[in-house]
């Protein structure tokens, strides 16, 4: 395969725990097969900091702050196929458990009333992206082409979807790949 | 110039450079720099920029959900959270002494986690810097290039990690976010077939772990001056040690040492962590700054993790790792090593210790046992502490009479290292960037310092956010001159 026909993949984690990325690494030595066919663009595994034009973008985690929105839009703009990877990307997951509370009350609990901390201030520097009121799933912000369920999706499920997409097939997940726990 | 570089005077006149996000770390963080028009560095900060608020939304949940939920803070070391929460809840259900089967299965799970996390960190994330050099072009600094240039090394890294994940799968039920540990014990033991499957591979894993230590030593020997000094700052240390002073990553009491290695405290029951540690909040990061109360925030900060643990314990119980520990301590020569790059060496010694410990546990028939849980007198409050791959992890809960969590406090490993990481990044900035034109490879030096600590920026965001690592350069008029992103 020449450089042009190689498939280019980008991955990122928004409001996620990195468990979906860890599960992706659980493809173990299949990683070596994968990199024979694909190049990695922006990803926690590379030092590419800004996403370029890609065939496939995998996103873990929902959207919890202004920066997540920005990165998600950049991914949508640059990735031909965008995949929501795991429960957080699909419906907010654990971080969205704050959605029934006011953001202010959560910040207060953590920085002002939780046992321990001395200081009495809530971080507010302009370097910190503004947290959103609620944690949102990806598809509320951009169009998403595929959703891989699970917390995290198994390595086999991620492998199946990736190999299907790389080969230009419509991905199909057998029941055993989406049924667990 | 030797200011503390934390906060610049006249920041509005300086230019900002950002490394955003820090890559090849777990989680999200950024570094920002403020420089004047002669490229003198005035401010360097490592920021965690995401916030989650776990302590708040866990309130009102039944306590038995906690060990499963809390793992979703961190998919890299979920087992650490799973077990620290379980240990805290053991106290709630009055399980002061677990059955031998439960205790050993939890240990097996935990050392499986140490093995996989240390392999991930070293091989997947750090070998590109260490084998190719910090100045290597950005496009080559990744595991793909390692696989191309050093296929045997890459393969071993992948297979060591796979083995650790398999230990976790057999003990916790699945590789990530399993359910094996419950308040008062565990919910499954190993079958003979599972035990034998792991035994078939463990000797190879021990051997490869020895080779990993040898690799780090060879790298160190190639550039001793660099390894001994890069980002080095004098710091206190803290970790759990076993009750006999030996290394124990699952259970023990707290020991701390000063910058010269003298004992500051020892034998402290970890349930009393609140008498030792306090946390400070700074406006520019969501990650708090813990410090030893008796010293105060200015000088009371300390380091945790492999570099602390290997130097804090009196011995390692497994023979091969003990030989390596002695060599490490002898090399440092009487005073503790303060060099961040020595984290890698210490980490590989721990990986070897984990492999040997797993081997011993697999030979112990208690892991096949059927006595899984115990309980006793119900309590209202529980603290669980464990040495996670990156350092001391503290979970603290109160549970009300309806079995619902009423308060929760977490101090995760990376948070303990917050000040130490910031200081090391500042030291590297002083030494390598000050007065020079900022280039991408120079910025990578800052990331190399952060990576040495193996921060889990994912855990560190439990409070209310997430931590991207960025470095930006701002000019005297406050315009971003270059926000260095490597493309
Ligand atoms: S879906 Fe689960 S594993 Fe994936 S990021 Fe969310 S919590 Fe982590």
XYZ file of C-alpha atoms and ligand atoms in Angstrom:
676
model
C 0.000 0.000 0.000
C 1.447 3.404 -0.827
C 1.221 6.282 1.603
C -1.805 7.788 -0.109
C -3.951 4.697 0.035
C -3.116 3.981 3.662
C -5.965 4.565 6.047
C -5.428 7.398 8.524
C -6.917 7.132 12.009
C -7.198 9.723 14.771
C -8.364 9.075 18.323
C -9.059 11.303 21.294
C -10.555 11.201 24.747
C -12.960 13.939 25.809
C -14.788 13.470 29.146
C -13.828 9.811 29.406
C -11.636 7.712 31.668
C -9.235 6.398 28.984
C -10.740 2.950 29.523
C -11.919 2.886 25.907
C -8.401 3.691 24.739
C -7.056 1.038 27.088
C -9.508 -1.442 25.590
C -8.316 -0.458 22.131
C -4.771 -1.360 23.257
C -6.168 -4.691 24.411
C -6.067 -5.763 20.772
C -2.544 -6.673 21.984
C -0.249 -7.913 19.218
C -2.930 -7.251 16.576
C -1.649 -3.666 16.902
C 1.307 -4.724 14.750
C -1.065 -5.955 12.009
C -3.033 -2.745 12.236
C -0.056 -0.436 11.792
C 0.893 -2.266 8.621
C -2.301 -0.886 7.112
C -2.969 2.395 8.887
C -1.234 5.549 10.067
C -2.067 7.269 13.318
C -2.838 10.957 13.308
C -3.629 12.788 16.575
C -3.933 10.228 19.342
C -2.672 9.829 22.906
C -0.095 7.458 21.386
C 1.499 10.033 19.091
C 2.838 13.561 19.477
C 0.489 14.998 16.867
C -1.421 17.626 18.787
C -3.976 18.744 16.248
C -6.081 16.485 14.100
C -5.399 16.485 10.332
C -7.436 14.980 7.503
C -8.314 11.429 8.431
C -10.462 8.544 7.283
C -11.590 7.431 10.701
C -11.908 9.312 13.995
C -12.563 7.415 17.218
C -13.815 9.447 20.151
C -14.056 8.317 23.745
C -15.941 10.325 26.358
C -18.773 12.831 26.276
C -18.591 16.597 26.172
C -18.102 18.335 29.533
C -16.413 21.638 28.743
C -15.868 24.223 26.030
C -12.629 22.640 24.921
C -14.327 19.264 24.362
C -16.795 20.993 22.028
C -13.954 22.544 20.089
C -11.973 19.302 19.726
C -15.100 17.359 18.779
C -15.949 19.849 16.020
C -12.387 19.677 14.717
C -12.601 15.901 14.595
C -15.929 16.054 12.741
C -14.482 18.474 10.229
C -11.395 16.355 9.543
C -12.645 12.779 9.813
C -14.605 11.167 7.030
C -16.082 8.632 9.451
C -16.655 9.551 13.085
C -17.136 6.785 15.639
C -18.494 7.248 19.176
C -16.526 4.780 21.268
C -18.188 3.574 24.468
C -20.886 4.542 26.920
C -19.590 8.022 27.741
C -19.442 9.091 24.095
C -22.860 7.558 23.428
C -24.801 8.792 26.449
C -22.472 10.697 28.764
C -21.605 7.753 31.010
C -20.320 8.239 34.535
C -19.360 11.919 34.173
C -23.007 12.652 33.250
C -24.048 11.583 36.735
C -23.471 15.185 37.678
C -26.251 16.240 35.302
C -28.963 16.165 37.942
C -26.945 18.535 40.118
C -26.041 22.143 39.562
C -22.452 22.635 38.444
C -21.967 25.204 41.212
C -22.974 22.746 43.912
C -20.544 20.144 42.597
C -17.669 22.636 42.477
C -18.499 23.818 45.958
C -18.528 20.296 47.316
C -15.174 19.405 45.857
C -13.282 22.599 46.601
C -15.033 24.146 49.576
C -16.822 21.572 51.700
C -15.217 18.176 51.059
C -13.098 17.032 54.012
C -9.458 17.975 53.741
C -8.812 20.897 51.451
C -7.581 24.085 52.966
C -7.832 27.124 50.732
C -11.398 28.090 50.072
C -11.340 28.876 46.379
C -12.689 27.323 43.217
C -10.238 27.206 40.280
C -11.232 29.851 37.747
C -8.148 30.754 35.705
C -8.640 31.615 32.015
C -6.371 28.639 31.213
C -9.146 26.342 32.391
C -11.809 25.708 29.737
C -15.289 26.600 30.927
C -17.136 23.566 32.240
C -20.551 23.054 30.661
C -23.697 22.914 32.780
C -24.327 19.337 31.712
C -22.268 16.551 30.210
C -23.516 15.785 26.680
C -23.214 12.779 24.372
C -21.330 13.403 21.120
C -24.337 13.156 18.829
C -25.968 16.147 20.508
C -23.124 18.277 19.171
C -22.108 16.737 15.828
C -23.243 14.020 13.438
C -21.858 10.620 14.460
C -21.571 7.794 11.917
C -21.135 4.735 14.157
C -21.592 3.911 17.840
C -19.705 1.080 19.584
C -21.476 0.248 22.858
C -19.839 -0.936 26.066
C -17.997 0.432 29.065
C -15.578 -0.073 27.559
C -16.395 -1.881 24.305
C -14.304 -5.042 24.180
C -11.070 -5.086 22.214
C -12.682 -7.616 19.868
C -15.579 -5.262 19.157
C -13.235 -2.357 18.450
C -11.091 -4.620 16.276
C -14.129 -5.805 14.302
C -15.349 -2.289 13.573
C -11.889 -1.040 12.646
C -11.044 -3.927 10.344
C -14.435 -3.621 8.644
C -14.003 0.115 8.116
C -10.395 -0.220 6.960
C -11.507 -2.833 4.418
C -14.334 -0.567 3.275
C -17.106 -2.814 4.616
C -20.157 -1.831 6.606
C -19.241 -2.822 10.190
C -21.328 -5.556 11.787
C -21.060 -6.528 15.448
C -22.144 -10.049 16.338
C -24.255 -10.435 19.479
C -21.371 -11.879 21.472
C -19.386 -8.681 20.880
C -22.009 -6.399 22.381
C -23.204 -8.670 25.159
C -21.198 -8.826 28.345
C -21.202 -8.358 32.150
C 17.971 33.350 37.845
C 16.313 31.122 40.346
C 12.824 32.304 41.091
C 10.191 29.742 41.726
C 8.624 30.328 38.263
C 5.161 29.545 39.539
C 3.683 33.002 39.116
C 5.200 35.716 36.913
C 5.194 39.366 37.871
C 3.651 41.487 35.120
C 2.204 38.504 33.292
C 0.315 40.768 30.876
C 3.634 41.847 29.305
C 4.832 38.329 28.638
C 4.193 35.967 25.761
C 2.505 32.633 26.264
C 3.577 29.267 24.838
C 1.399 26.222 25.387
C 1.895 22.486 25.028
C -1.687 21.383 24.625
C -2.421 18.574 25.048
C 0.531 16.847 26.646
C 0.756 13.652 24.634
C 1.878 10.142 25.452
C 0.519 10.472 28.957
C -2.669 9.006 30.300
C -5.328 11.673 30.498
C -5.476 15.319 29.582
C -3.078 18.022 30.654
C -1.353 21.102 29.329
C 1.749 23.126 30.152
C 1.865 26.888 29.763
C 4.967 29.075 29.735
C 5.269 32.843 29.966
C 8.379 34.367 28.391
C 9.727 37.843 27.850
C 11.101 39.185 24.570
C 14.536 37.724 25.321
C 12.992 34.271 25.818
C 13.620 34.379 29.539
C 11.169 32.085 31.228
C 9.025 33.766 33.892
C 6.282 31.279 34.544
C 5.695 27.571 33.974
C 2.567 25.729 34.965
C 1.217 22.239 34.527
C -2.561 22.441 34.398
C -5.328 19.896 34.792
C -8.235 21.339 32.898
C -11.121 18.947 33.355
C -13.381 18.557 36.349
C -15.749 15.706 37.139
C -17.135 16.038 40.661
C -17.201 12.388 41.667
C -17.152 13.242 45.397
C -20.479 14.978 44.993
C -22.441 12.687 42.735
C -21.476 9.519 44.581
C -23.400 10.885 47.558
C -26.704 9.103 48.015
C -25.589 5.981 46.117
C -25.643 2.585 47.885
C -22.158 1.768 49.115
C -21.856 -1.544 47.257
C -22.014 0.295 43.922
C -18.891 2.272 44.758
C -16.124 -0.231 43.839
C -17.679 -0.644 40.394
C -18.555 3.000 39.755
C -15.340 4.533 40.940
C -13.323 2.623 38.361
C -14.890 4.812 35.683
C -12.656 7.611 36.920
C -9.738 5.874 35.352
C -9.571 3.185 32.708
C -5.802 2.840 33.007
C -5.657 1.754 36.615
C -9.289 0.816 37.331
C -8.135 -2.020 39.587
C -6.477 0.458 41.960
C -9.722 2.353 42.446
C -11.684 -0.883 42.595
C -9.456 -2.159 45.419
C -8.934 1.098 47.339
C -12.726 1.523 47.465
C -13.168 -2.131 48.448
C -10.665 -1.727 51.278
C -12.504 1.332 52.574
C -15.801 -0.561 52.389
C -14.260 -3.584 54.145
C -14.108 -1.279 57.158
C -17.758 -0.302 56.674
C -18.912 -3.934 56.654
C -16.606 -4.803 59.543
C -14.329 -7.083 57.542
C -11.109 -6.379 59.393
C -9.413 -9.515 58.221
C -10.237 -11.030 54.818
C -10.079 -14.741 54.111
C -6.681 -15.854 52.757
C -8.330 -16.566 49.409
C -9.844 -13.078 49.147
C -6.675 -11.316 50.236
C -4.502 -13.266 47.806
C -6.874 -12.839 44.866
C -6.962 -9.114 45.449
C -3.176 -9.057 45.594
C -3.009 -11.043 42.378
C -5.390 -8.611 40.697
C -3.375 -5.660 41.973
C 0.019 -6.950 40.890
C -1.496 -7.810 37.503
C -2.457 -4.166 37.302
C 1.009 -2.958 38.317
C 2.496 -5.171 35.614
C 0.200 -4.003 32.820
C 0.316 -0.324 33.748
C 4.111 -0.192 34.100
C 4.503 -2.022 30.770
C 2.063 0.329 29.074
C 3.826 3.356 30.412
C 7.350 2.273 29.661
C 6.980 0.552 26.302
C 4.023 2.292 24.657
C 4.548 5.810 25.941
C 8.169 6.404 26.994
C 10.504 4.246 24.913
C 10.244 6.683 21.978
C 11.918 9.412 24.084
C 14.394 7.071 25.718
C 15.478 5.077 22.657
C 15.338 7.789 19.986
C 16.345 10.764 22.171
C 14.279 13.718 23.371
C 15.153 15.690 20.220
C 13.949 13.117 17.730
C 11.402 14.512 15.290
C 7.850 14.403 16.583
C 6.536 12.216 13.788
C 8.767 9.333 14.892
C 8.146 9.555 18.621
C 5.584 6.771 18.987
C 5.152 3.029 19.512
C 4.679 2.453 15.786
C 8.217 3.617 15.143
C 9.483 1.560 18.078
C 7.801 -1.477 16.517
C 9.586 -0.722 13.250
C 13.054 -0.071 14.718
C 13.040 -2.316 17.786
C 10.474 -5.031 16.986
C 11.622 -7.385 19.748
C 11.379 -4.698 22.409
C 7.940 -3.634 21.210
C 6.739 -7.214 21.129
C 7.862 -7.925 24.673
C 6.192 -4.755 25.901
C 2.912 -5.707 24.272
C 3.045 -9.254 25.634
C 3.992 -8.274 29.193
C 1.068 -5.885 29.207
C -1.227 -8.553 27.748
C -0.263 -10.949 30.516
C -1.060 -8.370 33.216
C -4.444 -7.783 31.614
C -5.095 -11.531 31.587
C -4.330 -11.751 35.315
C -6.904 -9.005 35.805
C -9.447 -10.725 33.568
C -9.198 -13.983 35.496
C -9.473 -12.295 38.895
C -11.807 -9.353 38.171
C -14.010 -10.863 35.462
C -12.913 -8.566 32.660
C -9.822 -6.662 31.672
C -11.234 -3.191 32.269
C -13.835 -2.239 34.883
C -14.274 -5.736 36.312
C -16.326 -6.629 39.356
C -14.201 -9.204 41.215
C -13.703 -7.335 44.479
C -16.645 -6.633 46.799
C -16.903 -5.140 50.291
C -15.587 -7.883 52.581
C -13.766 -9.944 49.964
C -14.056 -11.139 46.373
C -16.781 -12.828 44.353
C -14.740 -15.452 42.556
C -11.513 -17.379 42.869
C -9.401 -18.947 40.135
C -10.305 -22.236 38.515
C -7.502 -24.721 38.043
C -7.654 -24.112 34.294
C -7.301 -20.336 34.774
C -4.408 -20.793 37.178
C -2.651 -23.158 34.792
C -3.132 -20.834 31.837
C -1.366 -18.063 33.758
C 1.336 -20.375 35.089
C 2.190 -21.407 31.549
C 3.353 -17.869 30.735
C 4.633 -16.413 33.994
C 8.234 -17.625 33.747
C 8.636 -15.924 30.401
C 7.146 -12.737 31.869
C 9.593 -12.786 34.787
C 12.450 -13.189 32.330
C 11.287 -10.336 30.104
C 10.829 -8.129 33.166
C 14.471 -8.763 34.073
C 15.418 -7.711 30.563
C 13.351 -4.552 30.998
C 15.388 -3.570 34.067
C 18.566 -4.317 32.118
C 17.361 -2.088 29.277
C 16.773 0.882 31.588
C 20.161 0.392 33.201
C 21.837 0.325 29.796
C 20.085 3.557 28.801
C 21.155 5.131 32.067
C 24.755 3.985 31.612
C 24.837 5.536 28.154
C 24.076 9.044 29.454
C 24.565 9.089 33.229
C 24.881 12.855 33.498
C 21.577 13.392 31.744
C 19.744 10.699 33.682
C 21.080 11.846 37.040
C 20.223 15.501 36.648
C 17.335 15.970 34.210
C 14.497 17.743 36.044
C 15.927 16.800 39.434
C 14.451 18.682 42.388
C 14.839 17.878 46.055
C 11.619 16.540 47.522
C 10.246 14.629 50.440
C 8.717 11.237 49.759
C 5.830 9.164 51.011
C 4.455 5.670 50.413
C 2.910 2.688 52.088
C 5.395 0.113 53.308
C 4.498 -3.309 54.692
C 4.415 -3.656 58.471
C 7.921 -5.122 58.386
C 9.197 -2.193 56.302
C 9.262 -4.252 53.099
C 7.764 -3.121 49.819
C 4.045 -3.879 49.761
C 1.881 -2.285 47.116
C -1.418 -3.675 48.427
C -1.375 -2.946 52.131
C 0.695 -1.479 54.945
C 1.261 1.764 56.810
C 2.505 5.173 55.797
C 6.169 6.119 55.902
C 7.671 9.449 54.875
C 11.231 10.635 54.431
C 12.831 14.036 54.063
C 14.998 15.206 51.157
C 18.049 13.430 52.612
C 16.302 10.145 53.195
C 15.820 10.531 56.964
C 12.534 9.142 58.300
C 9.944 11.842 58.974
C 7.168 9.511 60.087
C 6.669 5.778 60.047
C 4.074 3.240 61.072
C 1.221 5.710 60.567
C -2.160 4.013 60.256
C -3.454 5.181 56.901
C -6.907 5.774 58.334
C -5.240 8.765 60.010
C -3.998 10.266 56.730
C -5.945 13.410 57.644
C -3.555 14.111 60.509
C -0.611 14.109 58.066
C -1.874 15.670 54.876
C -3.742 18.758 53.880
C -4.512 20.047 50.381
C -4.245 23.467 48.859
C -6.260 24.750 45.894
C -4.740 27.062 43.274
C -6.876 28.961 40.804
C -5.081 27.776 37.649
C -5.609 24.025 37.873
C -8.344 21.669 39.002
C -5.779 19.395 40.597
C -5.231 20.095 44.284
C -1.822 20.413 45.970
C -1.385 18.103 48.972
C 1.342 18.802 51.546
C 2.470 17.547 54.924
C 0.644 19.619 57.503
C 3.637 19.809 59.805
C 5.676 21.620 57.129
C 2.991 23.712 55.478
C 2.330 24.191 51.751
C 5.654 25.863 50.866
C 7.972 23.045 51.865
C 5.636 20.200 52.798
C 5.111 18.789 49.299
C 6.394 15.345 48.494
C 6.786 12.715 45.790
C 5.000 9.380 45.517
C 5.211 6.487 43.064
C 7.952 4.037 42.037
C 10.887 6.362 42.737
C 9.592 6.918 46.275
C 8.618 3.340 46.944
C 11.811 1.657 45.845
C 13.800 4.024 48.077
C 11.339 4.157 50.961
C 11.112 0.435 51.727
C 13.803 -1.554 53.549
C 13.682 -4.522 51.181
C 11.693 -6.242 48.446
C 10.483 -9.719 49.368
C 11.069 -11.264 45.932
C 14.714 -12.180 45.259
C 15.343 -10.879 41.729
C 13.746 -7.501 42.384
C 15.624 -7.230 45.691
C 18.952 -7.598 43.881
C 17.903 -4.810 41.533
C 16.693 -2.613 44.400
C 20.072 -2.903 46.122
C 21.889 -1.984 42.956
C 19.627 1.026 42.509
C 20.103 2.226 46.080
C 23.864 1.676 45.898
C 24.040 3.624 42.663
C 22.287 6.597 44.268
C 25.008 6.381 46.926
C 23.575 6.986 50.356
C 21.220 9.838 49.591
C 17.986 9.314 47.710
C 17.888 9.828 43.970
C 15.848 12.922 43.149
C 15.991 12.434 39.382
C 12.697 12.011 37.538
C 14.278 9.793 34.864
C 15.083 7.336 37.644
C 11.345 6.765 37.887
C 11.773 4.531 34.835
C 14.456 2.446 36.496
C 12.449 2.143 39.725
C 9.303 1.363 37.739
C 10.944 -1.553 35.959
C 12.218 -2.902 39.286
C 8.613 -2.825 40.472
C 7.461 -4.530 37.298
C 9.906 -7.340 38.047
C 8.666 -7.470 41.645
C 5.075 -7.701 40.338
C 5.957 -10.561 37.984
C 7.704 -12.495 40.767
C 4.844 -11.849 43.191
C 2.308 -13.117 40.643
C 4.410 -16.229 40.164
C 4.441 -16.910 43.916
C 0.693 -16.310 44.264
C -0.077 -18.679 41.389
C 1.804 -21.378 43.297
C -0.326 -20.809 46.390
C -3.439 -23.002 46.467
C -5.334 -20.361 48.446
C -6.074 -18.650 45.125
C -8.245 -21.652 44.249
C -10.149 -21.502 47.555
C -13.851 -21.042 48.135
C -14.040 -18.890 51.289
C -14.613 -15.563 49.605
C -16.136 -12.999 51.984
C -16.394 -12.083 55.639
C -18.293 -9.407 57.541
C -18.504 -8.086 61.095
C -19.810 -5.080 62.956
C -21.057 -2.371 60.658
C -19.178 0.954 60.832
C -19.983 4.398 59.461
C -16.637 5.368 58.103
C -13.919 3.665 56.114
C -10.553 4.588 54.613
C -8.833 2.461 51.985
C -5.285 3.114 50.794
C -3.307 1.253 48.181
C -0.113 1.867 46.211
C -1.490 2.312 42.695
C 0.979 2.098 39.783
C 1.605 5.841 40.106
C 1.610 6.137 43.886
C -0.455 6.317 47.035
C -4.195 6.285 46.401
C -6.551 7.282 49.224
C -10.303 6.597 49.297
C -12.396 7.774 52.248
C -16.156 7.268 52.649
C -18.903 7.768 55.196
C -22.039 5.648 54.801
C -25.350 6.475 56.533
C -27.790 4.140 58.273
C -29.634 3.549 54.981
C -26.428 2.214 53.402
C -26.067 5.331 51.255
C -22.758 7.158 50.825
C -22.890 10.496 52.638
C -19.355 11.803 52.046
C -16.444 10.837 49.863
C -12.900 12.131 49.660
C -10.331 10.864 47.154
C -6.656 11.771 46.920
C -5.329 10.084 43.803
C -1.681 9.288 43.133
C -1.087 11.953 40.548
C -2.453 14.622 42.856
C 0.256 13.874 45.436
C 2.820 14.510 42.706
C 1.269 17.777 41.551
C 3.849 20.120 43.079
C 6.749 17.765 42.329
C 5.785 17.563 38.645
C 5.388 21.333 38.431
C 8.804 21.811 40.053
C 10.494 19.340 37.712
C 8.969 20.971 34.652
C 10.186 24.358 35.941
C 13.660 22.943 36.490
C 13.769 21.651 32.909
C 12.508 25.010 31.618
C 15.239 26.839 33.550
C 17.928 24.529 32.316
C 16.972 23.934 28.689
C 14.587 26.663 27.547
C 15.633 29.807 29.398
C 16.908 32.430 26.966
C 16.703 30.166 23.951
C 14.432 30.202 20.990
C 11.612 27.788 21.666
C 11.571 24.812 19.340
C 9.399 21.757 19.281
C 12.135 19.379 20.535
C 12.823 21.741 23.437
C 9.175 21.652 24.356
C 9.296 17.883 24.272
C 11.863 18.096 27.078
C 9.130 19.474 29.326
C 6.864 16.595 28.417
C 9.632 14.076 29.047
C 9.812 15.367 32.623
C 6.064 15.038 33.073
C 6.005 11.581 31.499
C 8.667 10.298 33.881
C 6.168 10.602 36.710
C 3.640 8.587 34.690
C 0.887 10.965 35.741
C -2.607 9.698 35.331
C -4.260 12.848 34.284
C -7.452 10.882 33.944
C -7.731 10.058 37.654
C -6.594 13.537 38.478
C -9.713 15.011 36.934
C -12.063 13.294 39.306
C -12.704 16.547 41.002
C -14.486 18.487 38.294
C -12.783 18.313 35.001
C -10.036 16.914 32.916
C -6.382 17.693 32.432
C -4.979 18.563 29.027
C -1.245 19.323 28.993
C -0.372 22.385 26.869
C 2.634 24.761 26.415
C 2.003 28.218 24.939
C 4.292 31.183 24.225
C 2.860 34.687 24.652
C 4.643 37.897 23.614
C 5.101 41.048 25.623
C 1.829 42.426 24.285
C -0.048 39.369 25.419
C -0.461 37.868 21.938
C 0.071 34.188 21.499
C 3.248 34.092 19.432
C 3.346 30.446 19.098
C 1.118 27.920 20.634
C 3.352 25.047 19.969
C 1.377 22.178 18.677
C 3.285 19.474 16.955
C 1.798 18.553 13.621
S -17.297 4.286 28.284
Fe -16.498 3.398 30.179
S -14.417 2.811 29.641
Fe -15.081 4.247 28.051
S -14.438 6.266 28.763
Fe -16.506 5.973 29.528
S -16.242 5.131 31.601
Fe -14.302 4.873 30.534
